[in-house]
JSON list of C-alpha atoms and ligand atoms in Angstrom, two decimals:
[
{"chain": "A", "resi": 1, "resn": "UNK", "atom": "CA", "xyz": [21.57, 10.47, -12.09]},
{"chain": "A", "resi": 2, "resn": "UNK", "atom": "CA", "xyz": [22.44, 8.81, -8.71]},
{"chain": "A", "resi": 3, "resn": "UNK", "atom": "CA", "xyz": [19.60, 8.69, -6.77]},
{"chain": "A", "resi": 4, "resn": "UNK", "atom": "CA", "xyz": [18.82, 7.48, -2.62]},
{"chain": "A", "resi": 5, "resn": "UNK", "atom": "CA", "xyz": [15.96, 6.16, -1.61]},
{"chain": "A", "resi": 6, "resn": "UNK", "atom": "CA", "xyz": [14.96, 4.18, 1.65]},
{"chain": "A", "resi": 7, "resn": "UNK", "atom": "CA", "xyz": [12.49, 1.34, 0.57]},
{"chain": "A", "resi": 8, "resn": "UNK", "atom": "CA", "xyz": [11.11, -0.50, 3.77]},
{"chain": "A", "resi": 9, "resn": "UNK", "atom": "CA", "xyz": [13.42, 1.10, 5.96]},
{"chain": "A", "resi": 10, "resn": "UNK", "atom": "CA", "xyz": [16.58, 0.08, 3.19]},
{"chain": "A", "resi": 11, "resn": "UNK", "atom": "CA", "xyz": [18.61, 2.28, 1.94]},
{"chain": "A", "resi": 12, "resn": "UNK", "atom": "CA", "xyz": [19.50, 2.25, -1.91]},
{"chain": "A", "resi": 13, "resn": "UNK", "atom": "CA", "xyz": [22.19, 4.72, -4.29]},
{"chain": "A", "resi": 14, "resn": "UNK", "atom": "CA", "xyz": [21.26, 3.50, -7.97]},
{"chain": "A", "resi": 15, "resn": "UNK", "atom": "CA", "xyz": [22.24, 5.58, -10.55]},
{"chain": "A", "resi": 16, "resn": "UNK", "atom": "CA", "xyz": [19.39, 5.44, -12.63]},
{"chain": "A", "resi": 17, "resn": "UNK", "atom": "CA", "xyz": [18.05, 7.50, -15.97]},
{"chain": "A", "resi": 18, "resn": "UNK", "atom": "CA", "xyz": [16.15, 10.78, -15.36]},
{"chain": "A", "resi": 19, "resn": "UNK", "atom": "CA", "xyz": [12.97, 9.65, -17.01]},
{"chain": "A", "resi": 20, "resn": "UNK", "atom": "CA", "xyz": [12.43, 5.92, -15.20]},
{"chain": "A", "resi": 21, "resn": "UNK", "atom": "CA", "xyz": [9.34, 5.28, -13.16]},
{"chain": "A", "resi": 22, "resn": "UNK", "atom": "CA", "xyz": [9.40, 4.86, -9.71]},
{"chain": "A", "resi": 23, "resn": "UNK", "atom": "CA", "xyz": [7.10, 1.74, -10.11]},
{"chain": "A", "resi": 24, "resn": "UNK", "atom": "CA", "xyz": [9.63, 0.85, -12.32]},
{"chain": "A", "resi": 25, "resn": "UNK", "atom": "CA", "xyz": [12.39, 1.82, -10.48]},
{"chain": "A", "resi": 26, "resn": "UNK", "atom": "CA", "xyz": [11.25, -1.18, -7.56]},
{"chain": "A", "resi": 27, "resn": "UNK", "atom": "CA", "xyz": [10.13, -3.61, -9.44]},
{"chain": "A", "resi": 28, "resn": "UNK", "atom": "CA", "xyz": [13.06, -3.14, -12.30]},
{"chain": "A", "resi": 29, "resn": "UNK", "atom": "CA", "xyz": [16.16, -1.52, -10.31]},
{"chain": "A", "resi": 30, "resn": "UNK", "atom": "CA", "xyz": [15.04, -3.62, -6.58]},
{"chain": "A", "resi": 31, "resn": "UNK", "atom": "CA", "xyz": [12.96, -6.99, -7.93]},
{"chain": "A", "resi": 32, "resn": "UNK", "atom": "CA", "xyz": [10.23, -5.27, -5.84]},
{"chain": "A", "resi": 33, "resn": "UNK", "atom": "CA", "xyz": [7.78, -6.90, -7.75]},
{"chain": "A", "resi": 34, "resn": "UNK", "atom": "CA", "xyz": [4.79, -7.21, -5.23]},
{"chain": "A", "resi": 35, "resn": "UNK", "atom": "CA", "xyz": [4.13, -4.03, -6.73]},
{"chain": "A", "resi": 36, "resn": "UNK", "atom": "CA", "xyz": [2.06, -4.16, -9.32]},
{"chain": "A", "resi": 37, "resn": "UNK", "atom": "CA", "xyz": [1.53, -2.14, -12.50]},
{"chain": "A", "resi": 38, "resn": "UNK", "atom": "CA", "xyz": [-2.47, -2.67, -13.85]},
{"chain": "A", "resi": 39, "resn": "UNK", "atom": "CA", "xyz": [-3.07, 0.20, -16.39]},
{"chain": "A", "resi": 40, "resn": "UNK", "atom": "CA", "xyz": [-0.83, 3.25, -18.38]},
{"chain": "A", "resi": 41, "resn": "UNK", "atom": "CA", "xyz": [-3.57, 5.52, -17.26]},
{"chain": "A", "resi": 42, "resn": "UNK", "atom": "CA", "xyz": [-2.72, 5.93, -13.65]},
{"chain": "A", "resi": 43, "resn": "UNK", "atom": "CA", "xyz": [-6.46, 4.87, -12.54]},
{"chain": "A", "resi": 44, "resn": "UNK", "atom": "CA", "xyz": [-6.05, 1.12, -11.59]},
{"chain": "A", "resi": 45, "resn": "UNK", "atom": "CA", "xyz": [-3.94, 1.86, -7.87]},
{"chain": "A", "resi": 46, "resn": "UNK", "atom": "CA", "xyz": [-2.38, -0.79, -8.66]},
{"chain": "A", "resi": 47, "resn": "UNK", "atom": "CA", "xyz": [1.09, 0.61, -8.34]},
{"chain": "A", "resi": 48, "resn": "UNK", "atom": "CA", "xyz": [0.08, 2.22, -4.78]},
{"chain": "A", "resi": 49, "resn": "UNK", "atom": "CA", "xyz": [3.10, 2.68, -2.26]},
{"chain": "A", "resi": 50, "resn": "UNK", "atom": "CA", "xyz": [3.36, 5.17, 0.59]},
{"chain": "A", "resi": 51, "resn": "UNK", "atom": "CA", "xyz": [6.23, 8.26, -0.02]},
{"chain": "A", "resi": 52, "resn": "UNK", "atom": "CA", "xyz": [7.16, 9.81, 3.05]},
{"chain": "A", "resi": 53, "resn": "UNK", "atom": "CA", "xyz": [3.80, 8.16, 4.74]},
{"chain": "A", "resi": 54, "resn": "UNK", "atom": "CA", "xyz": [1.21, 9.17, 2.19]},
{"chain": "A", "resi": 55, "resn": "UNK", "atom": "CA", "xyz": [0.02, 7.12, -0.47]},
{"chain": "A", "resi": 56, "resn": "UNK", "atom": "CA", "xyz": [0.84, 7.81, -3.97]},
{"chain": "A", "resi": 57, "resn": "UNK", "atom": "CA", "xyz": [0.59, 5.85, -7.15]},
{"chain": "A", "resi": 58, "resn": "UNK", "atom": "CA", "xyz": [4.64, 4.70, -7.87]},
{"chain": "A", "resi": 59, "resn": "UNK", "atom": "CA", "xyz": [3.39, 4.94, -11.73]},
{"chain": "A", "resi": 60, "resn": "UNK", "atom": "CA", "xyz": [2.92, 9.05, -11.53]},
{"chain": "A", "resi": 61, "resn": "UNK", "atom": "CA", "xyz": [6.03, 9.70, -9.54]},
{"chain": "A", "resi": 62, "resn": "UNK", "atom": "CA", "xyz": [9.22, 9.62, -11.42]},
{"chain": "A", "resi": 63, "resn": "UNK", "atom": "CA", "xyz": [12.08, 7.47, -8.96]},
{"chain": "A", "resi": 64, "resn": "UNK", "atom": "CA", "xyz": [14.06, 10.76, -9.12]},
{"chain": "A", "resi": 65, "resn": "UNK", "atom": "CA", "xyz": [11.37, 12.89, -6.89]},
{"chain": "A", "resi": 66, "resn": "UNK", "atom": "CA", "xyz": [11.72, 9.57, -4.83]},
{"chain": "A", "resi": 67, "resn": "UNK", "atom": "CA", "xyz": [14.99, 10.41, -4.32]},
{"chain": "A", "resi": 68, "resn": "UNK", "atom": "CA", "xyz": [16.18, 11.32, 0.11]},
{"chain": "A", "resi": 69, "resn": "UNK", "atom": "CA", "xyz": [12.62, 10.20, 0.32]},
{"chain": "A", "resi": 70, "resn": "UNK", "atom": "CA", "xyz": [10.74, 7.09, 2.30]},
{"chain": "A", "resi": 71, "resn": "UNK", "atom": "CA", "xyz": [8.74, 4.13, 0.25]},
{"chain": "A", "resi": 72, "resn": "UNK", "atom": "CA", "xyz": [7.39, 1.60, 1.95]},
{"chain": "A", "resi": 73, "resn": "UNK", "atom": "CA", "xyz": [5.44, -0.93, -0.72]},
{"chain": "A", "resi": 74, "resn": "UNK", "atom": "CA", "xyz": [3.99, -4.54, 0.04]},
{"chain": "A", "resi": 75, "resn": "UNK", "atom": "CA", "xyz": [7.07, -6.67, 0.99]},
{"chain": "A", "resi": 76, "resn": "UNK", "atom": "CA", "xyz": [7.29, -4.25, 4.06]},
{"chain": "A", "resi": 77, "resn": "UNK", "atom": "CA", "xyz": [7.85, -5.82, 7.22]},
{"chain": "A", "resi": 78, "resn": "UNK", "atom": "CA", "xyz": [4.70, -4.32, 9.52]},
{"chain": "A", "resi": 79, "resn": "UNK", "atom": "CA", "xyz": [2.65, -6.38, 11.95]},
{"chain": "A", "resi": 80, "resn": "UNK", "atom": "CA", "xyz": [-0.05, -4.27, 10.85]},
{"chain": "A", "resi": 81, "resn": "UNK", "atom": "CA", "xyz": [0.81, -4.46, 7.43]},
{"chain": "A", "resi": 82, "resn": "UNK", "atom": "CA", "xyz": [0.42, -8.12, 8.57]},
{"chain": "A", "resi": 83, "resn": "UNK", "atom": "CA", "xyz": [-2.94, -8.07, 9.75]},
{"chain": "A", "resi": 84, "resn": "UNK", "atom": "CA", "xyz": [-4.66, -6.49, 6.87]},
{"chain": "A", "resi": 85, "resn": "UNK", "atom": "CA", "xyz": [-2.97, -9.50, 5.02]},
{"chain": "A", "resi": 86, "resn": "UNK", "atom": "CA", "xyz": [-4.70, -12.00, 7.26]},
{"chain": "A", "resi": 87, "resn": "UNK", "atom": "CA", "xyz": [-7.78, -9.98, 7.21]},
{"chain": "A", "resi": 88, "resn": "UNK", "atom": "CA", "xyz": [-7.66, -9.84, 3.20]},
{"chain": "A", "resi": 89, "resn": "UNK", "atom": "CA", "xyz": [-7.51, -13.73, 2.93]},
{"chain": "A", "resi": 90, "resn": "UNK", "atom": "CA", "xyz": [-10.05, -14.24, 6.11]},
{"chain": "A", "resi": 91, "resn": "UNK", "atom": "CA", "xyz": [-12.61, -11.93, 4.70]},
{"chain": "A", "resi": 92, "resn": "UNK", "atom": "CA", "xyz": [-12.03, -13.32, 0.59]},
{"chain": "A", "resi": 93, "resn": "UNK", "atom": "CA", "xyz": [-10.74, -9.74, -0.25]},
{"chain": "A", "resi": 94, "resn": "UNK", "atom": "CA", "xyz": [-9.05, -11.39, -3.65]},
{"chain": "A", "resi": 95, "resn": "UNK", "atom": "CA", "xyz": [-9.30, -13.42, -6.27]},
{"chain": "A", "resi": 96, "resn": "UNK", "atom": "CA", "xyz": [-6.75, -12.74, -8.71]},
{"chain": "A", "resi": 97, "resn": "UNK", "atom": "CA", "xyz": [-4.98, -10.91, -6.40]},
{"chain": "A", "resi": 98, "resn": "UNK", "atom": "CA", "xyz": [-4.06, -8.74, -9.04]},
{"chain": "A", "resi": 99, "resn": "UNK", "atom": "CA", "xyz": [-4.97, -5.18, -7.64]},
{"chain": "A", "resi": 100, "resn": "UNK", "atom": "CA", "xyz": [-4.69, -7.31, -4.27]},
{"chain": "A", "resi": 101, "resn": "UNK", "atom": "CA", "xyz": [-1.07, -5.12, -3.55]},
{"chain": "A", "resi": 102, "resn": "UNK", "atom": "CA", "xyz": [-2.04, -1.63, -3.80]},
{"chain": "A", "resi": 103, "resn": "UNK", "atom": "CA", "xyz": [-5.48, -2.74, -2.01]},
{"chain": "A", "resi": 104, "resn": "UNK", "atom": "CA", "xyz": [-3.57, -3.24, 0.67]},
{"chain": "A", "resi": 105, "resn": "UNK", "atom": "CA", "xyz": [-1.53, -0.38, 0.96]},
{"chain": "A", "resi": 106, "resn": "UNK", "atom": "CA", "xyz": [-4.07, 1.51, 0.74]},
{"chain": "A", "resi": 107, "resn": "UNK", "atom": "CA", "xyz": [-5.95, -0.33, 3.38]},
{"chain": "A", "resi": 108, "resn": "UNK", "atom": "CA", "xyz": [-2.81, 0.46, 5.21]},
{"chain": "A", "resi": 109, "resn": "UNK", "atom": "CA", "xyz": [-2.59, 4.39, 4.87]},
{"chain": "A", "resi": 110, "resn": "UNK", "atom": "CA", "xyz": [-6.54, 4.54, 5.26]},
{"chain": "A", "resi": 111, "resn": "UNK", "atom": "CA", "xyz": [-6.56, 2.92, 8.84]},
{"chain": "A", "resi": 112, "resn": "UNK", "atom": "CA", "xyz": [-3.79, 4.64, 9.43]},
{"chain": "A", "resi": 113, "resn": "UNK", "atom": "CA", "xyz": [-5.10, 7.59, 9.00]},
{"chain": "A", "resi": 114, "resn": "UNK", "atom": "CA", "xyz": [-8.28, 7.23, 10.30]},
{"chain": "A", "resi": 115, "resn": "UNK", "atom": "CA", "xyz": [-8.22, 8.97, 13.65]},
{"chain": "A", "resi": 116, "resn": "UNK", "atom": "CA", "xyz": [-11.77, 8.94, 14.91]},
{"chain": "A", "resi": 117, "resn": "UNK", "atom": "CA", "xyz": [-13.32, 8.17, 12.67]},
{"chain": "A", "resi": 118, "resn": "UNK", "atom": "CA", "xyz": [-15.17, 5.52, 11.84]},
{"chain": "A", "resi": 119, "resn": "UNK", "atom": "CA", "xyz": [-13.77, 3.08, 9.83]},
{"chain": "A", "resi": 120, "resn": "UNK", "atom": "CA", "xyz": [-17.48, 2.02, 8.12]},
{"chain": "A", "resi": 121, "resn": "UNK", "atom": "CA", "xyz": [-18.47, 1.90, 4.51]},
{"chain": "A", "resi": 122, "resn": "UNK", "atom": "CA", "xyz": [-18.22, 5.26, 3.32]},
{"chain": "A", "resi": 123, "resn": "UNK", "atom": "CA", "xyz": [-14.77, 6.04, 4.72]},
{"chain": "A", "resi": 124, "resn": "UNK", "atom": "CA", "xyz": [-13.59, 2.93, 3.11]},
{"chain": "A", "resi": 125, "resn": "UNK", "atom": "CA", "xyz": [-15.06, 3.91, -0.05]},
{"chain": "A", "resi": 126, "resn": "UNK", "atom": "CA", "xyz": [-14.03, 6.99, 0.21]},
{"chain": "A", "resi": 127, "resn": "UNK", "atom": "CA", "xyz": [-10.86, 6.14, 0.37]},
{"chain": "A", "resi": 128, "resn": "UNK", "atom": "CA", "xyz": [-10.18, 3.73, -1.74]},
{"chain": "A", "resi": 129, "resn": "UNK", "atom": "CA", "xyz": [-12.11, 5.45, -4.18]},
{"chain": "A", "resi": 130, "resn": "UNK", "atom": "CA", "xyz": [-8.64, 5.46, -6.97]},
{"chain": "A", "resi": 131, "resn": "UNK", "atom": "CA", "xyz": [-8.22, 1.34, -6.21]},
{"chain": "A", "resi": 132, "resn": "UNK", "atom": "CA", "xyz": [-9.89, -0.91, -8.90]},
{"chain": "A", "resi": 133, "resn": "UNK", "atom": "CA", "xyz": [-10.61, -4.35, -9.06]},
{"chain": "A", "resi": 134, "resn": "UNK", "atom": "CA", "xyz": [-11.59, -6.68, -11.99]},
{"chain": "A", "resi": 135, "resn": "UNK", "atom": "CA", "xyz": [-12.52, -9.55, -10.43]},
{"chain": "A", "resi": 136, "resn": "UNK", "atom": "CA", "xyz": [-14.09, -10.15, -6.96]},
{"chain": "A", "resi": 137, "resn": "UNK", "atom": "CA", "xyz": [-16.42, -6.67, -6.39]},
{"chain": "A", "resi": 138, "resn": "UNK", "atom": "CA", "xyz": [-15.56, -4.62, -2.99]},
{"chain": "A", "resi": 139, "resn": "UNK", "atom": "CA", "xyz": [-18.09, -6.15, -0.66]},
{"chain": "A", "resi": 140, "resn": "UNK", "atom": "CA", "xyz": [-15.36, -8.63, 0.12]},
{"chain": "A", "resi": 141, "resn": "UNK", "atom": "CA", "xyz": [-12.54, -5.94, 0.02]},
{"chain": "A", "resi": 142, "resn": "UNK", "atom": "CA", "xyz": [-14.32, -4.25, 2.25]},
{"chain": "A", "resi": 143, "resn": "UNK", "atom": "CA", "xyz": [-15.01, -6.45, 4.91]},
{"chain": "A", "resi": 144, "resn": "UNK", "atom": "CA", "xyz": [-11.39, -7.32, 4.59]},
{"chain": "A", "resi": 145, "resn": "UNK", "atom": "CA", "xyz": [-10.60, -3.02, 5.69]},
{"chain": "A", "resi": 146, "resn": "UNK", "atom": "CA", "xyz": [-13.19, -3.82, 8.52]},
{"chain": "A", "resi": 147, "resn": "UNK", "atom": "CA", "xyz": [-12.49, -7.30, 9.90]},
{"chain": "A", "resi": 148, "resn": "UNK", "atom": "CA", "xyz": [-8.24, -5.39, 9.64]},
{"chain": "A", "resi": 149, "resn": "UNK", "atom": "CA", "xyz": [-9.36, -2.44, 11.27]},
{"chain": "A", "resi": 150, "resn": "UNK", "atom": "CA", "xyz": [-10.79, -4.64, 14.57]},
{"chain": "A", "resi": 151, "resn": "UNK", "atom": "CA", "xyz": [-7.97, -7.19, 14.38]},
{"chain": "A", "resi": 152, "resn": "UNK", "atom": "CA", "xyz": [-5.76, -4.37, 14.87]},
{"chain": "A", "resi": 153, "resn": "UNK", "atom": "CA", "xyz": [-8.09, -2.50, 17.68]},
{"chain": "A", "resi": 154, "resn": "UNK", "atom": "CA", "xyz": [-8.24, -6.08, 19.86]},
{"chain": "A", "resi": 155, "resn": "UNK", "atom": "CA", "xyz": [-4.53, -6.34, 19.83]},
{"chain": "A", "resi": 156, "resn": "UNK", "atom": "CA", "xyz": [-3.82, -2.81, 21.00]},
{"chain": "A", "resi": 157, "resn": "UNK", "atom": "CA", "xyz": [-6.22, -3.62, 23.47]},
{"chain": "A", "resi": 158, "resn": "UNK", "atom": "CA", "xyz": [-4.69, -6.43, 24.88]},
{"chain": "A", "resi": 159, "resn": "UNK", "atom": "CA", "xyz": [-1.14, -4.12, 24.45]},
{"chain": "A", "resi": 160, "resn": "UNK", "atom": "CA", "xyz": [-2.44, -1.57, 26.49]},
{"chain": "A", "resi": 161, "resn": "UNK", "atom": "CA", "xyz": [-4.34, -4.03, 29.24]},
{"chain": "A", "resi": 162, "resn": "UNK", "atom": "CA", "xyz": [-0.82, -6.05, 29.64]},
{"chain": "B", "resi": 201, "resn": "FES", "atom": "S1", "xyz": [-0.45, 1.42, -12.89]},
{"chain": "B", "resi": 201, "resn": "FES", "atom": "FE1", "xyz": [-2.44, 1.66, -13.03]},
{"chain": "B", "resi": 201, "resn": "FES", "atom": "S2", "xyz": [-2.18, 3.63, -11.67]},
{"chain": "B", "resi": 201, "resn": "FES", "atom": "FE2", "xyz": [-0.97, 3.13, -11.60]},
{"chain": "B", "resi": 202, "resn": "FES", "atom": "S1", "xyz": [-8.75, -9.44, -7.58]},
{"chain": "B", "resi": 202, "resn": "FES", "atom": "FE1", "xyz": [-8.48, -9.67, -9.48]},
{"chain": "B", "resi": 202, "resn": "FES", "atom": "S2", "xyz": [-8.22, -7.44, -10.01]},
{"chain": "B", "resi": 202, "resn": "FES", "atom": "FE2", "xyz": [-8.42, -7.85, -7.84]}
]
């Protein structure tokens, strides 16, 4: 079947098998291999992407369900996403890096949707519960998200005061 899917701001029209998973569409059809496959039980969250701004595990979505929708992956170019990536490096929020694309996309989502909630340990833990890391322990990941939040807020303040 033919699908039209917008990925990271670019429109793709592809003829695909109806049973193709979104994660395989991204990796195999578009060569966007930053989205990882870490399990076959929908547990790890390494495959997390945004679909119309909402976080989804792309191994649980058929590519045809993304037809006429907008997908955001770790390859997306965006200043806030860059700030989160930098914070993960600064706070050593990764070791092997396998879970990291999913962690960062989920971080992007939880920071965007924090509204006036405080981005504290509880808020982060609650929102990151669908993402597993086999290496780092979660302390440095939580610290990375807090650092990203601080950096993004500071940048916004500088922008407003100009
Ligand atoms: S690959 Fe593990 S949840 Fe999708
Ligand atoms: S950094 Fe290795 S799985 Fe998370």
